Coordinates of C-alpha atoms in Angstrom, one line a residue:
Chain A
X1 CA -8.8 6.3 -6.6
X2 CA -6.8 9.5 -6.3
X3 CA -7.2 10.9 -9.7
X4 CA -7.1 14.5 -8.8
X5 CA -4.5 16.9 -10.2
X6 CA -4.1 18.5 -6.8
X7 CA -3.2 16.8 -3.6
X8 CA -4.9 19.3 -1.3
X9 CA -7.6 18.0 1.0
X10 CA -11.2 18.1 0.1
X11 CA -13.4 20.8 1.6
X12 CA -14.1 19.8 5.1
X13 CA -17.6 21.2 5.0
X14 CA -18.9 20.0 1.7
X15 CA -16.6 17.1 0.9
X16 CA -15.8 18.4 -2.5
X17 CA -12.4 18.7 -4.0
X18 CA -10.8 22.2 -3.7
X19 CA -10.8 24.4 -6.7
X20 CA -14.0 23.1 -8.1
X21 CA -14.9 26.6 -8.9
X22 CA -12.1 26.7 -11.4
X23 CA -10.2 29.3 -9.6
X24 CA -6.9 29.0 -7.8
X25 CA -7.2 28.5 -4.1
X26 CA -6.5 31.4 -1.9
X27 CA -6.2 34.0 -4.7
X28 CA -9.7 34.4 -6.0
X29 CA -11.0 36.3 -3.1
X30 CA -13.3 33.4 -2.4
X31 CA -13.4 31.4 0.8
X32 CA -10.8 28.7 0.9
X33 CA -13.0 25.8 0.5
X34 CA -14.2 26.8 -2.9
X35 CA -17.5 25.0 -2.6
X36 CA -19.6 28.0 -3.4
X37 CA -20.5 28.2 0.2
X38 CA -19.1 30.7 2.7
X39 CA -16.2 29.4 4.7
X40 CA -17.9 29.5 8.0
X41 CA -21.2 28.2 7.0
X42 CA -21.1 25.5 9.5
X43 CA -20.5 28.0 12.2
X44 CA -17.0 26.7 12.7
X45 CA -13.8 28.3 11.8
X46 CA -12.0 27.3 8.7
X47 CA -9.7 24.9 10.6
X48 CA -12.3 22.4 11.7
X49 CA -10.4 19.8 9.7
X50 CA -8.5 19.1 12.9
X51 CA -5.4 20.8 11.4
X52 CA -5.0 24.4 10.3
X53 CA -5.2 24.4 6.5
X54 CA -1.9 26.1 5.9
X55 CA 0.2 24.8 8.7
X56 CA -0.5 21.1 8.7
X57 CA 2.3 19.0 10.0
X58 CA 2.9 17.5 6.7
X59 CA 3.8 19.6 3.7
X60 CA 0.9 19.3 1.3
X61 CA 3.0 19.2 -1.8
X62 CA 5.7 17.0 -0.4
X63 CA 8.3 19.5 -1.0
X64 CA 9.4 19.8 2.6
X65 CA 7.6 23.1 3.2
X66 CA 4.2 23.8 4.5
X67 CA 1.6 24.6 2.0
X68 CA 1.7 28.2 0.8
X69 CA 4.8 28.9 2.7
X70 CA 6.8 29.3 -0.5
X71 CA 5.1 32.6 -1.3
X72 CA 3.0 31.3 -4.1
X73 CA -0.7 30.7 -4.0
X74 CA -1.5 27.0 -3.9
X75 CA -2.1 25.4 -7.2
X76 CA -1.4 28.5 -9.2
X77 CA 2.0 27.2 -10.0
X78 CA 2.0 24.9 -13.0
X79 CA 4.6 22.8 -11.4
X80 CA 2.8 21.3 -8.4
X81 CA 5.6 19.1 -7.4
X82 CA 8.3 21.7 -7.6
X83 CA 6.6 24.8 -6.6
X84 CA 8.9 25.3 -3.7
X85 CA 11.9 24.7 -5.7
X86 CA 12.5 21.2 -4.6
X87 CA 12.0 18.0 -6.5
X88 CA 11.2 14.7 -4.8
X89 CA 12.9 11.8 -6.5
X90 CA 11.0 8.7 -7.4
X91 CA 12.7 6.8 -4.5
X92 CA 11.8 9.6 -2.0
X93 CA 8.2 9.6 -3.0
X94 CA 7.9 5.8 -3.0
X95 CA 9.5 5.7 0.4
X96 CA 6.9 8.2 1.6
X97 CA 4.1 6.1 0.1
X98 CA 5.5 2.9 1.7
X99 CA 5.9 4.6 5.1
X100 CA 2.5 6.2 5.2
X101 CA 0.8 3.1 3.8
X102 CA 2.4 1.0 6.6
X103 CA 1.0 3.4 9.1
X104 CA -2.5 3.3 7.4
X105 CA -2.4 -0.5 7.4
X106 CA -1.6 -0.7 11.1
X107 CA -4.2 1.9 12.0
X108 CA -6.8 -0.1 10.0
X109 CA -6.1 -3.3 11.9
X110 CA -6.3 -1.4 15.2
X111 CA -9.5 0.3 14.3
X112 CA -11.1 -3.0 13.3
X113 CA -11.2 -4.0 16.9
X114 CA -11.3 -0.4 18.4
X115 CA -13.8 1.3 16.2
X116 CA -14.7 4.0 18.7
X117 CA -11.1 5.1 19.6
X118 CA -11.0 8.8 18.8
X119 CA -7.2 8.9 19.0
X120 CA -6.9 6.1 16.5
X121 CA -9.4 7.7 14.2
X122 CA -7.5 11.0 14.3
X123 CA -4.3 9.1 13.6
X124 CA -5.9 7.2 10.7
X125 CA -7.1 10.4 9.1
X126 CA -3.7 12.0 9.5
X127 CA -1.7 9.2 8.0
X128 CA -4.4 8.5 5.4
X129 CA -4.1 12.1 4.1
X130 CA -0.3 11.8 4.1
X131 CA -0.6 8.7 2.0
X132 CA -3.1 10.3 -0.4
X133 CA -0.9 13.3 -1.0
X134 CA 2.2 11.1 -1.6
X135 CA 0.3 8.8 -4.0
X136 CA -1.0 11.7 -6.0
X137 CA 2.4 13.4 -6.1
X138 CA 4.0 10.1 -7.3
X139 CA 1.3 9.4 -9.9
X140 CA 1.6 12.9 -11.4
X141 CA 5.3 12.4 -12.1
X142 CA 6.0 8.7 -12.4
X143 CA 2.8 7.0 -13.7
X144 CA -0.1 5.1 -12.3
X145 CA -0.1 3.0 -9.2
X146 CA -3.5 1.6 -9.9
X147 CA -5.2 0.9 -13.2
X148 CA -7.8 3.5 -12.3
X149 CA -5.2 6.1 -13.0
X150 CA -3.8 4.6 -16.2
X151 CA -6.0 6.1 -19.0
X152 CA -3.9 8.9 -20.4
X153 CA -3.1 9.5 -24.1
X154 CA -2.4 5.8 -24.1
X155 CA -2.9 3.0 -21.6
X156 CA 0.0 3.7 -19.2
X157 CA -0.6 0.7 -16.9
X158 CA 1.7 -1.4 -19.0
X159 CA 4.6 1.0 -18.8
X160 CA 7.7 0.9 -16.6
X161 CA 9.1 -1.7 -14.3
X162 CA 6.8 -3.9 -12.2
X163 CA 7.3 -4.2 -8.5
X164 CA 9.0 -7.6 -8.7
X165 CA 11.5 -6.2 -11.2
X166 CA 12.7 -3.6 -8.8
X167 CA 10.3 -1.0 -10.0
X168 CA 9.1 0.1 -6.6
Chain B
X1 CA -13.3 -7.7 -4.7
X2 CA -9.7 -6.6 -4.7
X3 CA -7.6 -3.8 -6.2
X4 CA -4.0 -4.0 -7.1
X5 CA -1.5 -1.3 -6.3
X6 CA 1.7 -1.3 -8.4
X7 CA 4.3 -1.4 -5.6
X8 CA 5.6 -3.8 -3.0
X9 CA 4.6 -3.4 0.6
X10 CA 8.3 -3.1 1.3
X11 CA 10.8 -2.7 -1.6
X12 CA 13.0 -5.6 -2.7
X13 CA 16.1 -4.9 -4.6
X14 CA 18.5 -7.9 -4.5
X15 CA 21.9 -7.2 -6.0
X16 CA 23.5 -10.7 -5.9
X17 CA 21.4 -13.7 -7.0
X18 CA 21.7 -16.8 -4.9
X19 CA 19.6 -19.8 -5.8
X20 CA 20.6 -21.7 -2.7
X21 CA 19.0 -19.1 -0.5
X22 CA 16.0 -18.9 -2.9
X23 CA 15.2 -22.5 -2.2
X24 CA 14.8 -21.8 1.5
X25 CA 12.9 -18.5 1.1
X26 CA 10.5 -20.3 -1.3
X27 CA 9.0 -22.1 1.7
X28 CA 7.6 -18.8 2.9
X29 CA 5.8 -18.5 -0.4
X30 CA 4.2 -22.0 -0.8
X31 CA 5.4 -24.0 2.3
X32 CA 3.2 -25.1 5.2
X33 CA 3.6 -21.8 7.0
X34 CA 3.9 -19.7 3.9
X35 CA 2.0 -16.6 3.0
X36 CA -0.4 -18.2 0.5
X37 CA -1.6 -20.5 3.3
X38 CA -1.9 -17.5 5.7
X39 CA -3.9 -15.5 3.2
X40 CA -6.3 -18.4 2.4
X41 CA -6.6 -19.2 6.1
X42 CA -8.0 -15.8 7.0
X43 CA -9.9 -15.2 3.9
X44 CA -11.6 -18.6 4.2
X45 CA -12.3 -18.5 7.9
X46 CA -14.1 -15.1 7.8
X47 CA -17.3 -16.6 6.4
X48 CA -18.2 -18.2 9.7
X49 CA -17.1 -15.3 11.9
X50 CA -20.2 -13.7 13.4
X51 CA -18.7 -10.4 14.6
X52 CA -18.1 -7.3 12.6
X53 CA -14.8 -6.5 14.2
X54 CA -13.4 -9.9 13.4
X55 CA -14.9 -10.1 9.9
X56 CA -13.1 -6.9 9.2
X57 CA -9.9 -8.1 10.8
X58 CA -9.8 -11.4 9.0
X59 CA -10.5 -9.6 5.7
X60 CA -7.8 -7.0 6.2
X61 CA -5.2 -9.4 7.5
X62 CA -5.9 -11.9 4.7
X63 CA -5.5 -9.1 2.3
X64 CA -2.2 -8.0 3.8
X65 CA -0.9 -11.6 3.6
X66 CA -1.3 -11.3 -0.2
X67 CA 1.1 -8.3 -0.1
X68 CA 3.5 -10.5 1.9
X69 CA 3.1 -13.2 -0.7
X70 CA 4.2 -10.8 -3.4
X71 CA 7.2 -9.7 -1.5
X72 CA 8.4 -13.3 -0.9
X73 CA 7.8 -14.2 -4.6
X74 CA 9.8 -11.1 -5.6
X75 CA 12.7 -12.2 -3.3
X76 CA 12.8 -15.7 -4.9
X77 CA 12.5 -14.2 -8.4
X78 CA 15.4 -11.8 -7.9
X79 CA 17.5 -14.4 -6.2
X80 CA 17.2 -16.7 -9.2
X81 CA 17.0 -14.3 -12.2
X82 CA 19.8 -14.0 -14.8
X83 CA 21.4 -17.3 -13.6
X84 CA 22.2 -19.9 -16.2
X85 CA 21.0 -23.5 -15.8
X86 CA 24.5 -24.5 -14.9
X87 CA 24.7 -21.9 -12.2
X88 CA 21.3 -22.8 -10.8
X89 CA 22.2 -26.5 -10.7
X90 CA 25.5 -25.7 -9.0
X91 CA 23.6 -23.8 -6.3
X92 CA 21.3 -26.7 -5.5
X93 CA 18.4 -25.5 -7.6
X94 CA 18.5 -28.3 -10.2
X95 CA 15.6 -30.3 -8.8
X96 CA 13.4 -27.2 -8.9
X97 CA 14.7 -26.1 -12.3
X98 CA 13.8 -29.4 -14.0
X99 CA 10.1 -28.8 -13.4
X100 CA 9.8 -25.0 -13.2
X101 CA 13.0 -23.5 -14.6
X102 CA 13.2 -20.1 -12.7
X103 CA 9.4 -19.7 -12.6
X104 CA 7.7 -19.0 -9.4
X105 CA 5.7 -22.0 -8.1
X106 CA 4.3 -22.6 -4.6
X107 CA 6.2 -25.4 -2.8
X108 CA 8.0 -25.9 0.4
X109 CA 11.8 -25.9 0.7
X110 CA 11.6 -29.6 0.7
X111 CA 9.8 -29.7 -2.7
X112 CA 6.3 -30.4 -1.3
X113 CA 3.7 -28.6 -3.4
X114 CA 1.5 -26.1 -1.5
X115 CA -1.4 -27.8 0.1
X116 CA -4.6 -26.5 1.7
X117 CA -4.0 -29.1 4.3
X118 CA -1.6 -26.6 5.8
X119 CA -4.5 -24.7 7.4
X120 CA -8.0 -25.3 8.7
X121 CA -11.4 -23.7 8.4
X122 CA -13.9 -25.4 10.6
X123 CA -17.0 -23.2 10.6
X124 CA -16.5 -22.5 14.3
X125 CA -14.9 -19.1 15.1
X126 CA -13.3 -20.3 18.4
X127 CA -11.8 -23.3 16.8
X128 CA -10.5 -21.2 13.9
X129 CA -9.0 -18.6 16.2
X130 CA -7.1 -21.3 18.0
X131 CA -5.8 -22.5 14.7
X132 CA -4.8 -18.9 13.9
X133 CA -2.9 -18.7 17.1
X134 CA -1.0 -21.9 16.3
X135 CA -0.2 -20.7 12.8
X136 CA 0.4 -17.0 13.1
X137 CA 0.3 -16.3 16.8
X138 CA 2.1 -13.0 16.7
X139 CA -0.4 -11.5 14.4
X140 CA -3.6 -12.4 16.3

């Protein structure tokens, strides 16, 4: 899970990861969703993902600022975590993962018995994206949280403290 | 199938070991109302549940109980780590230490090993739900 280099959401039309055209988002003159299809192909405006792409309530890069508000095109900067000049510590990122995971867990249990609740579905999508972004940001800097993300130059799963040792 | 995420559901960072408290906390790991019993209860009962909503719920709660199990084990581990045999004995941990040293093993505070007799699975969803209410009422 969550192996992407970028934490931005998938294209809401085609479901593919952004930047699959190999060009930085927002600066290639292509539609934002990068799926090789015009932005409005579905007849809906760009923001059909329930939140405007650049003003989502959670900062996409976990730096405390909304995506693209730091004056740099998203993903162009080679320092995804620090592109707004702020660094999240390991503790801060883990706290964000724990908090968003708790919200996801509770939403899951609620949805199990309220599968048609639109408000709960919206909430689930919101906190789930928050969690995905936090997990991706953590893994980029501090190593894998799942063995799926451990195959680097060596097998990094074995590195670092384990949870019961005070690792996370 | 399950996947492991390398973090605790809630962080545990104990500064001062205390084997006496560990002996009590241990019951929430392998005691009659502990997390291993809770997890096995829900994960076992789900096979006779006929409804999708409750199959999902039993699966998801049984899974979350495993995360609780890991937190409790971590508490016991951190409360007993780096203590000498003498310190552990002085803190009332001698009867556990003689069999397990500072290893994690599922038993109650009174030393009774974990037993599946701490929960039921009767093949009848109503009966099982009543058993869940008795065991973990605030969750269900």
